[in-house]
Structures are given as structure tokens and as C-alpha cells.
Short mmCIF file of C-alpha atoms in Angstrom, two decimals:
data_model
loop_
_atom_site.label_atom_id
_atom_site.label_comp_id
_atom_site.label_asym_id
_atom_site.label_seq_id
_atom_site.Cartn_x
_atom_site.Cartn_y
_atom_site.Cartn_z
CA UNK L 173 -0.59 1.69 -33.28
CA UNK L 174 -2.26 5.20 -33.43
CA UNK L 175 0.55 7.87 -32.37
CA UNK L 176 -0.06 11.14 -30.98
CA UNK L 177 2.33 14.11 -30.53
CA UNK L 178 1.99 16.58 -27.60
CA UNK L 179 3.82 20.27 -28.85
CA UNK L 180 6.00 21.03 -26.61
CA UNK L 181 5.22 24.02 -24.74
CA UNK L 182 8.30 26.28 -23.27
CA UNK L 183 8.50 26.62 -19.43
CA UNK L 184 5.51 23.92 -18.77
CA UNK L 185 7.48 22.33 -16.33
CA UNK L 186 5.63 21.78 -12.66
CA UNK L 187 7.71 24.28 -11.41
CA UNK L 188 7.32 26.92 -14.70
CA UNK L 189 5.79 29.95 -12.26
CA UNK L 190 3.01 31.18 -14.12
CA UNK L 191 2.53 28.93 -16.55
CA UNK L 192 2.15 26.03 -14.39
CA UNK L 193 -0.78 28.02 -12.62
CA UNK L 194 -2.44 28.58 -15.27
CA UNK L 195 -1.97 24.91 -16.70
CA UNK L 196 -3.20 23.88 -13.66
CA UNK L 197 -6.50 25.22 -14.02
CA UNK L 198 -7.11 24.82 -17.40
CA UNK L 199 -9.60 22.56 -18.90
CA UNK L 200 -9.71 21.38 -22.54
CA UNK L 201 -8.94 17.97 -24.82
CA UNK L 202 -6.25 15.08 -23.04
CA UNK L 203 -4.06 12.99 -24.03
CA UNK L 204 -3.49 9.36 -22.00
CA UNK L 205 -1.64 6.61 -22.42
CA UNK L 206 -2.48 2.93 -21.33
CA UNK L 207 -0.18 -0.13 -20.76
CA UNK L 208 -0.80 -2.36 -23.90
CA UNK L 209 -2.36 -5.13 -21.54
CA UNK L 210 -5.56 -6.35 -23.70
CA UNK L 211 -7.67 -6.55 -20.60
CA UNK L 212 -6.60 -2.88 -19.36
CA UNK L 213 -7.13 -1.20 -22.63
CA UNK L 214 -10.63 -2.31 -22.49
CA UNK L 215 -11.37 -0.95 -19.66
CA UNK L 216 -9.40 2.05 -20.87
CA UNK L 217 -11.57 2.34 -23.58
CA UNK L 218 -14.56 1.38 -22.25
CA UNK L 219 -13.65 4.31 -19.72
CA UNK L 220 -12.86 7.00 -22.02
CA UNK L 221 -16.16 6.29 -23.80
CA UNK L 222 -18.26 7.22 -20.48
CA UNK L 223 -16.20 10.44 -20.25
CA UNK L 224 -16.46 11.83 -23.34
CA UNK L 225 -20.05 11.13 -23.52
CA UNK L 226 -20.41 13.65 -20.97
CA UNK L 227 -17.10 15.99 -21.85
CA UNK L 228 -17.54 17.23 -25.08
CA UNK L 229 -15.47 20.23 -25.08
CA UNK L 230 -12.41 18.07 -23.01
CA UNK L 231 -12.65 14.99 -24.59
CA UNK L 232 -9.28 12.01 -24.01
CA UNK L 233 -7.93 10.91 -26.61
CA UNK L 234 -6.25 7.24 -25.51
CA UNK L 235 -3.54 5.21 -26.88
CA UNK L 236 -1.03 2.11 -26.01
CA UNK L 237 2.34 3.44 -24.56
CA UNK L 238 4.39 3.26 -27.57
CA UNK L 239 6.95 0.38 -28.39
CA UNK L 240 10.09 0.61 -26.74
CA UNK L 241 12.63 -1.29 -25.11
CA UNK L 242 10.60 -1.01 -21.59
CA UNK L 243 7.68 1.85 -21.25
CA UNK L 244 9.86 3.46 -18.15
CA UNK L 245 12.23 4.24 -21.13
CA UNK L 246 9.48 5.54 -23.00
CA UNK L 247 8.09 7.39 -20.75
CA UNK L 248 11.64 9.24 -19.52
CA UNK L 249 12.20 9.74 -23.39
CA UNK L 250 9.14 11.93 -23.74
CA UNK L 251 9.67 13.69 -20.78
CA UNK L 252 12.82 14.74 -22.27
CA UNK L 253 10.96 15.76 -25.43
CA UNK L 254 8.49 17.36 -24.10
CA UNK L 255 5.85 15.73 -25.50
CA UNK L 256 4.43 13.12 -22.53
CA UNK L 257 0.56 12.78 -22.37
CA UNK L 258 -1.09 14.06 -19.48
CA UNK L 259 -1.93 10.93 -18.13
CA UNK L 260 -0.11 7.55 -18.03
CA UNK L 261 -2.26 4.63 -16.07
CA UNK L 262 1.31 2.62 -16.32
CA UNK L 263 3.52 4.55 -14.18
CA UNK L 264 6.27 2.32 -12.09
CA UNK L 265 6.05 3.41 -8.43
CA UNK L 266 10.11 2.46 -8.87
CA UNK L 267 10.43 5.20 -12.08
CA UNK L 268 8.94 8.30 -10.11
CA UNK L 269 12.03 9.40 -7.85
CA UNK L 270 13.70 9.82 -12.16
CA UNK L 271 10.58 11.12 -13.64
CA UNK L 272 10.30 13.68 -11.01
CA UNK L 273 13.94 14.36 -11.10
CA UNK L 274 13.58 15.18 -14.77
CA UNK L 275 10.60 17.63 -13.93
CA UNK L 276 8.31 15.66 -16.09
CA UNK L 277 5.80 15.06 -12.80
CA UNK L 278 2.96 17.17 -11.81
CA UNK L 279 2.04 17.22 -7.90
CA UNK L 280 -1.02 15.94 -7.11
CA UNK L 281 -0.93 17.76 -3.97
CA UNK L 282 -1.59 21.08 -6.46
CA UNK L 283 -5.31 20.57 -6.84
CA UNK L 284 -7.42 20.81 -3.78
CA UNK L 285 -8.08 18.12 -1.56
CA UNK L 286 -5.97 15.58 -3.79
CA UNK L 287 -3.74 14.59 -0.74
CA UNK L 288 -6.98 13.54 0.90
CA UNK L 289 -8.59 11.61 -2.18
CA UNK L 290 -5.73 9.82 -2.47
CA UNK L 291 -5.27 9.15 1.51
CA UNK L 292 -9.01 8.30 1.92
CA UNK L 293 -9.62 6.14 -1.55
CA UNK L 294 -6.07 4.18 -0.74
CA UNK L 295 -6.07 4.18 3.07
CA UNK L 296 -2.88 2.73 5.32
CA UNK L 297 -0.58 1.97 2.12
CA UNK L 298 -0.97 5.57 0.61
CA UNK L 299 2.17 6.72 2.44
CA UNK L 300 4.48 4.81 1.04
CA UNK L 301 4.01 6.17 -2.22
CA UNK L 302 4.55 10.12 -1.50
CA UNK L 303 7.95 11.41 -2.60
CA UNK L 304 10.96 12.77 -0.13
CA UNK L 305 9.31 15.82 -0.37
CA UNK L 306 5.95 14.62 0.67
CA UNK L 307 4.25 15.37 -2.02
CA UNK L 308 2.14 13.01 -4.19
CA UNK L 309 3.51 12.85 -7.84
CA UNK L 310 1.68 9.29 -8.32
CA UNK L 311 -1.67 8.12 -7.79
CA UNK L 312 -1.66 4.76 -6.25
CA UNK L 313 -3.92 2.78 -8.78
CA UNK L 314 -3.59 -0.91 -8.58
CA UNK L 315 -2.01 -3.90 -7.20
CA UNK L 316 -1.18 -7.51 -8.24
CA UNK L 317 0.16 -8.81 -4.45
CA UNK L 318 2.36 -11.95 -5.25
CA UNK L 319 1.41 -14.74 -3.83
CA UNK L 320 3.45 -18.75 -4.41
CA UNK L 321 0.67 -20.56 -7.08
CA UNK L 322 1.44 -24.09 -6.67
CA UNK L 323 0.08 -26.84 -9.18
CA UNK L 324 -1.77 -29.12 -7.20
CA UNK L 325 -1.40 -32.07 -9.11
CA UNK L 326 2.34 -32.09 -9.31
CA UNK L 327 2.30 -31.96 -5.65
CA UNK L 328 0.34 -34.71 -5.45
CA UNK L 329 2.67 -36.47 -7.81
CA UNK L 330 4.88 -36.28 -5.23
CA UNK L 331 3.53 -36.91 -2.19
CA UNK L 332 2.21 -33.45 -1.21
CA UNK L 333 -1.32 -32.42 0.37
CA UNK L 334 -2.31 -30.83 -2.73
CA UNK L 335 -5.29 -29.02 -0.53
CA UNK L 336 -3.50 -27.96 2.42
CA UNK L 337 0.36 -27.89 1.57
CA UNK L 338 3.02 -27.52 4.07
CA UNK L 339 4.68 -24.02 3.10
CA UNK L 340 5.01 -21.62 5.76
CA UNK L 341 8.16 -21.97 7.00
CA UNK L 342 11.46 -21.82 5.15
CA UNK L 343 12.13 -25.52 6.47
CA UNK L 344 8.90 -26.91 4.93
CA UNK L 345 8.77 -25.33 1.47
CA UNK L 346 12.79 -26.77 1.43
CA UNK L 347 11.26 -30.06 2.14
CA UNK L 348 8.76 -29.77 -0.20
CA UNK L 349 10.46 -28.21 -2.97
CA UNK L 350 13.38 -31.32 -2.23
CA UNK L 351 10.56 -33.76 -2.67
CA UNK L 352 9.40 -32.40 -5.81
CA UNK L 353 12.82 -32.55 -7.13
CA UNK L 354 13.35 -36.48 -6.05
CA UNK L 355 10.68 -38.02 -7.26
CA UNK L 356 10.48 -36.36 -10.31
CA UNK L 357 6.85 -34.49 -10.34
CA UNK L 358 8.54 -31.30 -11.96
CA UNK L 359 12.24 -30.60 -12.79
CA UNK L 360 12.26 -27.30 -10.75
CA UNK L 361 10.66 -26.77 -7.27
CA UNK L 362 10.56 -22.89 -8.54
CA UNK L 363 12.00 -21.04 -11.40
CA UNK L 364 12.12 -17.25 -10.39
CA UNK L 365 14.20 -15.46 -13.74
CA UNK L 366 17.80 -16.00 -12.53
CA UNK L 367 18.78 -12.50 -14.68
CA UNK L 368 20.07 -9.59 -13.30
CA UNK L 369 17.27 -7.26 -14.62
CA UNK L 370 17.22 -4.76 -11.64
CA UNK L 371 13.46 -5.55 -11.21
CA UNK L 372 13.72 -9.21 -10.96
CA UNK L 373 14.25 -9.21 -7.32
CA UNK L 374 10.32 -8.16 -6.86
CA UNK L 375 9.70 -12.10 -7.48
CA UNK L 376 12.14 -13.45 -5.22
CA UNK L 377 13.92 -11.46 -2.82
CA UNK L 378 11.76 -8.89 -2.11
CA UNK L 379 8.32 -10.34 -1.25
CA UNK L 380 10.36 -12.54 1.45
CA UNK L 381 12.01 -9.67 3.14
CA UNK L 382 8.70 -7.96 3.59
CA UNK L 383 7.45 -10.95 4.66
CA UNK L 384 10.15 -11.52 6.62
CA UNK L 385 10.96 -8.28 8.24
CA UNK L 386 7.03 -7.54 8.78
CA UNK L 387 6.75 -4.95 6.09
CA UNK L 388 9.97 -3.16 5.69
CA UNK L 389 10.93 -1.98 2.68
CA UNK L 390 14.63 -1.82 0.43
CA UNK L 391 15.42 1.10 2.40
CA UNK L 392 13.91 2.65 5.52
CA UNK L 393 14.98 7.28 5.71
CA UNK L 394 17.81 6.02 2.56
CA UNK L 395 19.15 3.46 5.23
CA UNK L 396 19.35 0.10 3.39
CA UNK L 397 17.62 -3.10 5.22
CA UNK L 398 18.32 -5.60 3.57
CA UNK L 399 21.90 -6.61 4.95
CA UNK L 400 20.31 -6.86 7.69
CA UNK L 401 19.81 -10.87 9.44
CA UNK L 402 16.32 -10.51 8.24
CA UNK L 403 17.67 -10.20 4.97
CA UNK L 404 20.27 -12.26 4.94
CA UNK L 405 18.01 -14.93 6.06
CA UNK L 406 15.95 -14.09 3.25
CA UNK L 407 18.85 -14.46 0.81
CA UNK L 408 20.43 -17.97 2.59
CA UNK L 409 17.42 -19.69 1.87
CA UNK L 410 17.70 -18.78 -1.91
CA UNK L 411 20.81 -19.77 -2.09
CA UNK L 412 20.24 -23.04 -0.85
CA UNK L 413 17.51 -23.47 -3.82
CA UNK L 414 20.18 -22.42 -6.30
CA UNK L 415 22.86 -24.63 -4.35
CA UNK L 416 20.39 -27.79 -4.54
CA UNK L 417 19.14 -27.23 -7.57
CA UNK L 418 15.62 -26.87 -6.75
CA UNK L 419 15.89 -23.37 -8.84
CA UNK L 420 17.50 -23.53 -12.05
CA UNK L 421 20.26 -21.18 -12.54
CA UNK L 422 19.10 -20.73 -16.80
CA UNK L 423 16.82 -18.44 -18.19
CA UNK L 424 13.47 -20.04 -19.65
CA UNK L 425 12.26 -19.14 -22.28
CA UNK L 426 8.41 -19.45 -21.05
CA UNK L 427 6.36 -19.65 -18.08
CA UNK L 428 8.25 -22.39 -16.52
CA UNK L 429 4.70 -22.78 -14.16
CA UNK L 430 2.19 -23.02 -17.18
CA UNK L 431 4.62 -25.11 -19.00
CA UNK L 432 4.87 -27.89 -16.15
CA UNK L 433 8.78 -27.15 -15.95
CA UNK L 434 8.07 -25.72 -12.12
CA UNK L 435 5.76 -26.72 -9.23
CA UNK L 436 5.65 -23.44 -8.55
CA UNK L 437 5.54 -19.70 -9.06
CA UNK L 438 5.96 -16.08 -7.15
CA UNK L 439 2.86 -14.11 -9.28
CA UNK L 440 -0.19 -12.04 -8.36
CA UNK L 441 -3.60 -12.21 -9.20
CA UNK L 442 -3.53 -11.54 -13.11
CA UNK L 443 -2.14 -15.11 -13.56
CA UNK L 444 -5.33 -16.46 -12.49
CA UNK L 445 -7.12 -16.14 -15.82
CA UNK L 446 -3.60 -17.28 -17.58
CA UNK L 447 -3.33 -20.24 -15.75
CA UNK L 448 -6.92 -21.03 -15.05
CA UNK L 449 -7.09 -23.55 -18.47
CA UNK L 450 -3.49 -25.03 -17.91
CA UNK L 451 -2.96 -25.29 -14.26
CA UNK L 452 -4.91 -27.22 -11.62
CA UNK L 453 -3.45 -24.75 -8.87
CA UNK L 454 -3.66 -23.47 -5.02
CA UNK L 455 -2.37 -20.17 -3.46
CA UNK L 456 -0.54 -19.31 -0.08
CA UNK L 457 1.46 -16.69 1.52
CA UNK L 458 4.85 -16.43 1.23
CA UNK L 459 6.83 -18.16 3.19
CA UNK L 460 9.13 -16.86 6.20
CA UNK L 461 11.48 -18.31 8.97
CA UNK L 462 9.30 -18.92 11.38
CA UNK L 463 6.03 -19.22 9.53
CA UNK L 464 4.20 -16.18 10.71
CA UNK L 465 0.18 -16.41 10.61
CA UNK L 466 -1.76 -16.31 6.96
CA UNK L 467 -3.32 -13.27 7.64
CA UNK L 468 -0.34 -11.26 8.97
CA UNK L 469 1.98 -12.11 5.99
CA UNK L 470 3.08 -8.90 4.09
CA UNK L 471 3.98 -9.44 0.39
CA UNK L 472 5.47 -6.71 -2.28
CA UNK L 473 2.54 -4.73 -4.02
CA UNK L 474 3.64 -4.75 -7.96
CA UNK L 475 1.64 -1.69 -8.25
CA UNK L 476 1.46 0.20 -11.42
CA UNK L 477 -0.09 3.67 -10.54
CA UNK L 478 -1.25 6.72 -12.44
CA UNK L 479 0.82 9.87 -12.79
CA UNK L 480 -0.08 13.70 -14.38
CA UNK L 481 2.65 14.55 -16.60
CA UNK L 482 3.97 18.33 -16.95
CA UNK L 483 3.92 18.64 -21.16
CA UNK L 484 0.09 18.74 -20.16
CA UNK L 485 -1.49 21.65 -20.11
CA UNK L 486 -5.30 21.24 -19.43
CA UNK L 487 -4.50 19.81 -16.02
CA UNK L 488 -7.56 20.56 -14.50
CA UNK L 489 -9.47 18.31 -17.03
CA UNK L 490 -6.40 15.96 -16.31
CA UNK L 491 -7.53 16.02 -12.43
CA UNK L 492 -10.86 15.10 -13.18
CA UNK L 493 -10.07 12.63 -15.37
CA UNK L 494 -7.70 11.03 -12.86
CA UNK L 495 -10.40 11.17 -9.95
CA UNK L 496 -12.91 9.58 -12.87
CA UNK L 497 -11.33 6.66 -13.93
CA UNK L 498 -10.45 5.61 -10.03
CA UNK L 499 -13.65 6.07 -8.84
CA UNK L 500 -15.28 3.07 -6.70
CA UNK L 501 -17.42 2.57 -10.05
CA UNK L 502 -14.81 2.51 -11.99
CA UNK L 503 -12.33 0.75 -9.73
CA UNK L 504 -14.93 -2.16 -10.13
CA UNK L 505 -15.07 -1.87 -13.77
CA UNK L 506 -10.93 -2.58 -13.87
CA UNK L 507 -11.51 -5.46 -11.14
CA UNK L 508 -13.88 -7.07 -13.12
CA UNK L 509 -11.90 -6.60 -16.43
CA UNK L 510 -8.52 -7.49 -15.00
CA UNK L 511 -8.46 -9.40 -11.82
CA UNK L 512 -6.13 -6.96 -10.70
CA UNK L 513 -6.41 -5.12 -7.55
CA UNK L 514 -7.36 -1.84 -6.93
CA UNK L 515 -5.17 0.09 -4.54
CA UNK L 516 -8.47 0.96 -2.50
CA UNK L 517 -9.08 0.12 1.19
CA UNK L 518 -11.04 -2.47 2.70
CA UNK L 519 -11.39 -3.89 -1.05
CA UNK L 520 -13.16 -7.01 -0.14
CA UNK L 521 -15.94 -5.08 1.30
CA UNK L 522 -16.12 -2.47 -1.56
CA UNK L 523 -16.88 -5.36 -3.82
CA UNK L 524 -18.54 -8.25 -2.18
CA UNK L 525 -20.58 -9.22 -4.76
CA UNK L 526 -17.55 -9.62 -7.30
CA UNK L 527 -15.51 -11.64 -4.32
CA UNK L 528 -18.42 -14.15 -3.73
CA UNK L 529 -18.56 -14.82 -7.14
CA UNK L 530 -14.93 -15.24 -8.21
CA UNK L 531 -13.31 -17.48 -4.51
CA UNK L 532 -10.23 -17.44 -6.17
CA UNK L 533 -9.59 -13.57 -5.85
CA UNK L 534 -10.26 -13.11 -2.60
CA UNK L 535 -6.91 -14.75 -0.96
CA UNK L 536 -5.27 -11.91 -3.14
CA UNK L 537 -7.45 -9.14 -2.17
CA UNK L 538 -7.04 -9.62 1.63
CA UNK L 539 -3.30 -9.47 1.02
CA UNK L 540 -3.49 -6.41 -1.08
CA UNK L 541 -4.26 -4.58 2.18
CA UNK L 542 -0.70 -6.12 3.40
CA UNK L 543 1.55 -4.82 0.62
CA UNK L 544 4.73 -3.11 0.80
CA UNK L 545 6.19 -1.08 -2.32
CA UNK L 546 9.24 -0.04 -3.70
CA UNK L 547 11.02 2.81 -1.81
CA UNK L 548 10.89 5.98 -3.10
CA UNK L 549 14.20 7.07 -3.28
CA UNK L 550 16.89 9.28 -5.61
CA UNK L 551 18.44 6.57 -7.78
CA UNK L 552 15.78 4.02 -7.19
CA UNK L 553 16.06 1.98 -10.81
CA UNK L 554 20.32 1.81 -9.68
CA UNK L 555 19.91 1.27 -6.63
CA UNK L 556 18.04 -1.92 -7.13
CA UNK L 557 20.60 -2.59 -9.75
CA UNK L 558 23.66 -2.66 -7.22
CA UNK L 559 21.28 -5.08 -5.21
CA UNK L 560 20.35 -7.40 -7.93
CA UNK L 561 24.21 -7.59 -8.94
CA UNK L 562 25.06 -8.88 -5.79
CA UNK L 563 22.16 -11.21 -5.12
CA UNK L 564 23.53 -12.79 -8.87
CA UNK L 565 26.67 -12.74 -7.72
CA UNK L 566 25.87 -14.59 -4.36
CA UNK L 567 22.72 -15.77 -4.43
CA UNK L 568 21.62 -17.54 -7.49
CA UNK L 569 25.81 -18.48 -8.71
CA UNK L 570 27.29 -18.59 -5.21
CA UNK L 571 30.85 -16.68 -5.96
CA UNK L 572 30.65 -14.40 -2.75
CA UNK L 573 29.19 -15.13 1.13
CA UNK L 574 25.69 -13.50 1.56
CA UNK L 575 26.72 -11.10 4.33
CA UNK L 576 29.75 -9.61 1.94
CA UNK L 577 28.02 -9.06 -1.19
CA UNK L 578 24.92 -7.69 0.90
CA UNK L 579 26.64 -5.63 2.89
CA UNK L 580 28.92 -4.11 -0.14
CA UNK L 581 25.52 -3.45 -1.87
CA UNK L 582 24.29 -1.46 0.98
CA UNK L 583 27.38 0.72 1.14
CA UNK L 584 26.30 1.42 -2.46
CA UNK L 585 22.76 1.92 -2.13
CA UNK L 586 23.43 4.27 1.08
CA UNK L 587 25.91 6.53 -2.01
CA UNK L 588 23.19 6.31 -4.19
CA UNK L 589 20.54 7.12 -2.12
CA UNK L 590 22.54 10.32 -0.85
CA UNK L 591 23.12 11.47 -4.28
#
């Protein structure tokens, strides 16, 4: 993997006075980085190639995020050294409030009319990812809305409408998720990962509660919701998966769906092309209590977005760049490459031509208009953490009551949040 190194430049912080003006309007060569996804590094590629034909003198020089244990630790550890690229199309809407607290983020809002580019390209949702201080230090870029895949053939195995399954309401996916287990069609109903990774909860909890609660998020002006009877609803009927075994309570080592181990999964769009050879499979909402309609059913985002970094210092170039590669064309060019869904509104009529031709993305780009995202908060990456520990602790192994745990992770996020 091709490495570059950024010199450090004293004081070219965001808020370094002079020297972030004049960073700001400089133009000249940048530095990107892209997630190490095959499909998105093509498009990288193929996108870098179209700007430099026409950029000579501020040409991008791309590369992978570098190995690391995850690329938010990456990322925070050349923030820290001063050598970030100017661009990073894999930023975690959950990372920011850090990033940003380590002065490593650029404001959008600095160039002119970014606040309404970004407003206009990403419509409704664009609020939700502006910082405390309502400024934009991330670009909203693209989604992958989760959605429950089922494999139609195991549920016909067991006794399920493989075409039009029964899985709106809490009490029918429990049904069918206890037939699946008694006649055998699949060992597990569902296999979420039953680890306490802080951002395992985006495939089980937390696409229910904004489901559930109508689009709420963790935590609503650093209030937490989730111990709310929303949540807690949310969280009971988990726990009676665990409790009936219906969700394993071991780590696989695979995809438990494309392996046959589960009759279903909580994924987004991007698994189509995975699972397109192995799985004979359906999609549908998530389900909640009371089995709201299709087409009202909110889901979490699992965005990745696109943030300027402060080591850079052509920024205007970066700017350009940024409005570029998420222009409508080239917001195609990723849908086409990726599956994955542009954070861009009204997206099935921006691309009708690519949604008649490919059925089985359109379910997920209606719902990408119905997405709710992680908050952006102080502490964001811990407070998830205190959440995940006690949804483990309650949840998935049952050694606390849901309302205790909950609510003692609430009294934690509230510190956190505060802090």
C-alpha cells in the first residue's frame, strides 16, 4: 500500500488565525484517503482520474486509509501527528464530535455557500449531521439504510410465505423466528454480533428504536432516549430472542446469513451484490410494536461521510474537490459502482434509470430518505460504549432487568454527554 506523508505545518489548526485564512483559500496538489472497499476505490480512482485531467496544477493524489486496528483510530492518530490528508471519503458520522475535539476538522461552513450545498444536495436528513455548534465539519456522503434480508427458501422450509412474510410486528417476526427454530430450516432465526463493540448496537438496537420511536435518535439536546418505554420495548423483545434462543449468544466467525447458519440478517444495500450468488433472499422494514406502515418505517443510516481535515493546506482545491466527487454525476458513478446510497434527496428520482434497472435497490433507496444517524454529541464513541455494556449485560446474557441497566446507562450517557 502506497503511503504518503503530509509535513506538518505549525498553527494549521481550523482555528490557527491567519494561517487558517490563508489555507482556506489556497489552491494547489491534495492528498485523500479512501476506505479500502474494492468497489469504492474504483470509483475513487476512476474519480480522481476525471479531476486531474482537468487540474493540472492541483492534482489528488489518492490512497487506502492505512492499516490499523479500525480507520477511526487511524484517522485520530494522524490528527495528532499532524499529518491527516485533506480529504477522507470514510469519515464515521459517530468519530466527528473527537475529531473535532482534537482540532483536526475544518468547517465546511468556511467556504461560501457550503451550508447550502450541503442542505440542498442532502435535503431533510442534513441536520442531523451539523455539530453542537452548528457548524458542518462533515459532508453527508452516503448511506447503506439497514433493512432485515431474509432467505426465502429457508422460510419456506419452514412454513413461511417466502414472498410476502409476516414481519411487521414484534409478535409476528417472534412467531416466525420460533418457527424457524422448530422445525429446523436454520439454527438461528437471527445472529446480530452478540460483542460489546460499542458500534454493534447499529444492527440491533438501534434501527428498532428509530423505528420504534419514529425517528429519534440515542440522545435528543444530550438527553438520552433510549430508557425510555420505546426503548425498553425495543430491548424486551431482544431479550426474548437471546432468552429463546432464536439469537445465539456466540460470536461467528462468518456471515452467519450467507453461510445458512441464520434466516436472517439486519444489513443495507451493499450486501446485495454479496449475497446475490449465495442467497435466494427478500427485504422488509424493520419491525416495531405495532407494525407501523412500510413506507413510514425509519431505520439507522450507516452513513460514512466526507470530512476536510486541518493538516491541509490547499483547502480551497480541497472544497472543490469535495463539491466534485458528490456531484449528481458523480453521486451516480458511486451508485452504480457500489449499490450504496447517496445521501442525496429524492434519490429515486435523481436516478430512475439506474432504479428501473436494478428492482432490488429501490426498497433501500426509498428508506434512505427515512434514516436517522448517530447523535452528534461530546463523547459519542463512550457514550455508545456505556450503552452497549448494558444492553450485554441485560440484553443478549440476561444478568440485570432492562429498565435498570437502561436507565443506569442513561445516567452515564447524560455525564458524558455534559462533559
Amino acid at each position: 500500500m502506497l503511503t504518503v506523508a503530509l509535513a506538518a505545518t505549525a498553527g494549521c489548526g481550523d482555528s490557527g488565525g491567519g494561517d487558517a485564512g490563508k489555507a482556506n483559500a489556497a489552491r494547489g496538489p491534495i492528498t485523500i484517503w479512501l476506505s479500502n472497499n474494492a468497489e469504492e476505490v474504483a470509483w475513487g480512482k476512476a474519480m480522481v482520474q476525471a479531476w486531474n485531467a482537468q487540474h493540472a496544477d492541483q492534482t489528488i493524489t489518492a490512497q487506502e486509509i492505512p492499516a490499523g486496528t479500525s480507520s477511526e483510530e487511524v484517522i485520530g492518530a494522524a490528527i495528532t501527528a499532524g499529518n491527516a490528508p485533506c480529504l477522507i471519503f470514510n469519515t464515521a458520522p459517530a468519530a466527528v464530535p473527537q475529531f473535532q475535539k482534537q482540532g483536526g476538522l475544518v468547517a465546511l461552513d468556511s467556504f461560501a455557500g457550503a451550508t447550502d450545498y450541503i442542505t440542498e444536495r442532502t435535503g431533510e436528513t442534513a441536520g442531523q449531521y451539523k455539530s453542537p455548534d452548528g457548524k458542518f465539519y462533515q459532508l453527508p456522503w452516503k448511506s447503506n439504510p439497514v433493512m432485515i434480508f431474509y432467505n426465502k427458501k429457508v422460510f419456506a422450509k419452514a412454513g413461511l410465505d417466502p414472498e410476502k412474510p409476516q414481519l411487521a410486528t414484534y409478535d409476528q417476526f417472534l412467531a416466525a423466528a420460533r418457527k424457524i427454530k422448530s422445525s429446523g430450516a436454520a439454527p438461528a432465526a437471527i445472529y446480530p454480533a452478540p460483542t460489546s463493540e460499542f458500534f454493534q448496537s447499529w444492527f440491533d438496537f438501534y434501527p428498532l428504536f428509530a423505528a420504534e420511536t419514529g425517528g429519534k435518535q440515542l440522545l435528543d439536546g444530550g438527553k438520552p432516549q433510549f430508557a425510555s418505554p420505546e426503548g425498553q420495548r425495543v430491548a424486551e423483545f431482544w431479550k426474548t430472542l437471546y432468552a429463546e434462543g432464536l439469537a445465539p449468544k456466540e460470536k461467528y466467525n462468518g456471515d452467519s446469513f450467507a453461510d445458512g447458519k441464520a434466516a436472517m440478517a439486519i444489513v443495507g444495500p451493499w450486501a446485495i451484490s454479496v449475497y446475490r450468488d449465495k442467497v435466494s433472499w427478500g427485504a422488509v422494514p424493520v419491525p416495531t410494536s405495532t407494525g407501523i406502515p412500510a413506507d413510514q418505517v425509519r431505520t439507522f443510516s450507516d452513513a460514512k461521510n466526507v470530512a476536510m481535515y486541518s493538516a491541509c493546506q490547499n483547502r480551497a482545491t480541497a472544497w472543490d474537490v469535495l463539491t466534485f466527487a458528490t456531484s449528481k454525476e458523480q453521486d451516480g458513478a458511486l451508485l452504480t459502482a457500489t449499490g450504496q446510497m447517496p445521501l442525496r434527496a429524492d434519490l429515486p428520482a435523481a436516478y430512475p434509470d439506474y432504479f428501473a434497472k436494478n428492482p432490488a435497490y429501490q426498497g433501500f433507496a426509498q428508506q434512505a430518505a427515512r434514516t436517522v444517524e448517530v447523535p452528534n454529541v461530546p463523547n459519542s464513541v463512550a457514550i455508545w460504549q456505556a450503552f452497549r455494556d448494558a444492553y450485554t449485560e441485560s440484553v443478549i446474557f440476561g444478568k440485570k432487568p432492562v429498565p435498570d441497566a437502561l436507565s443506569a446507562a442513561a445516567e452515564k450517557a447524560e455525564q458524558l454527554a455534559a462533559s
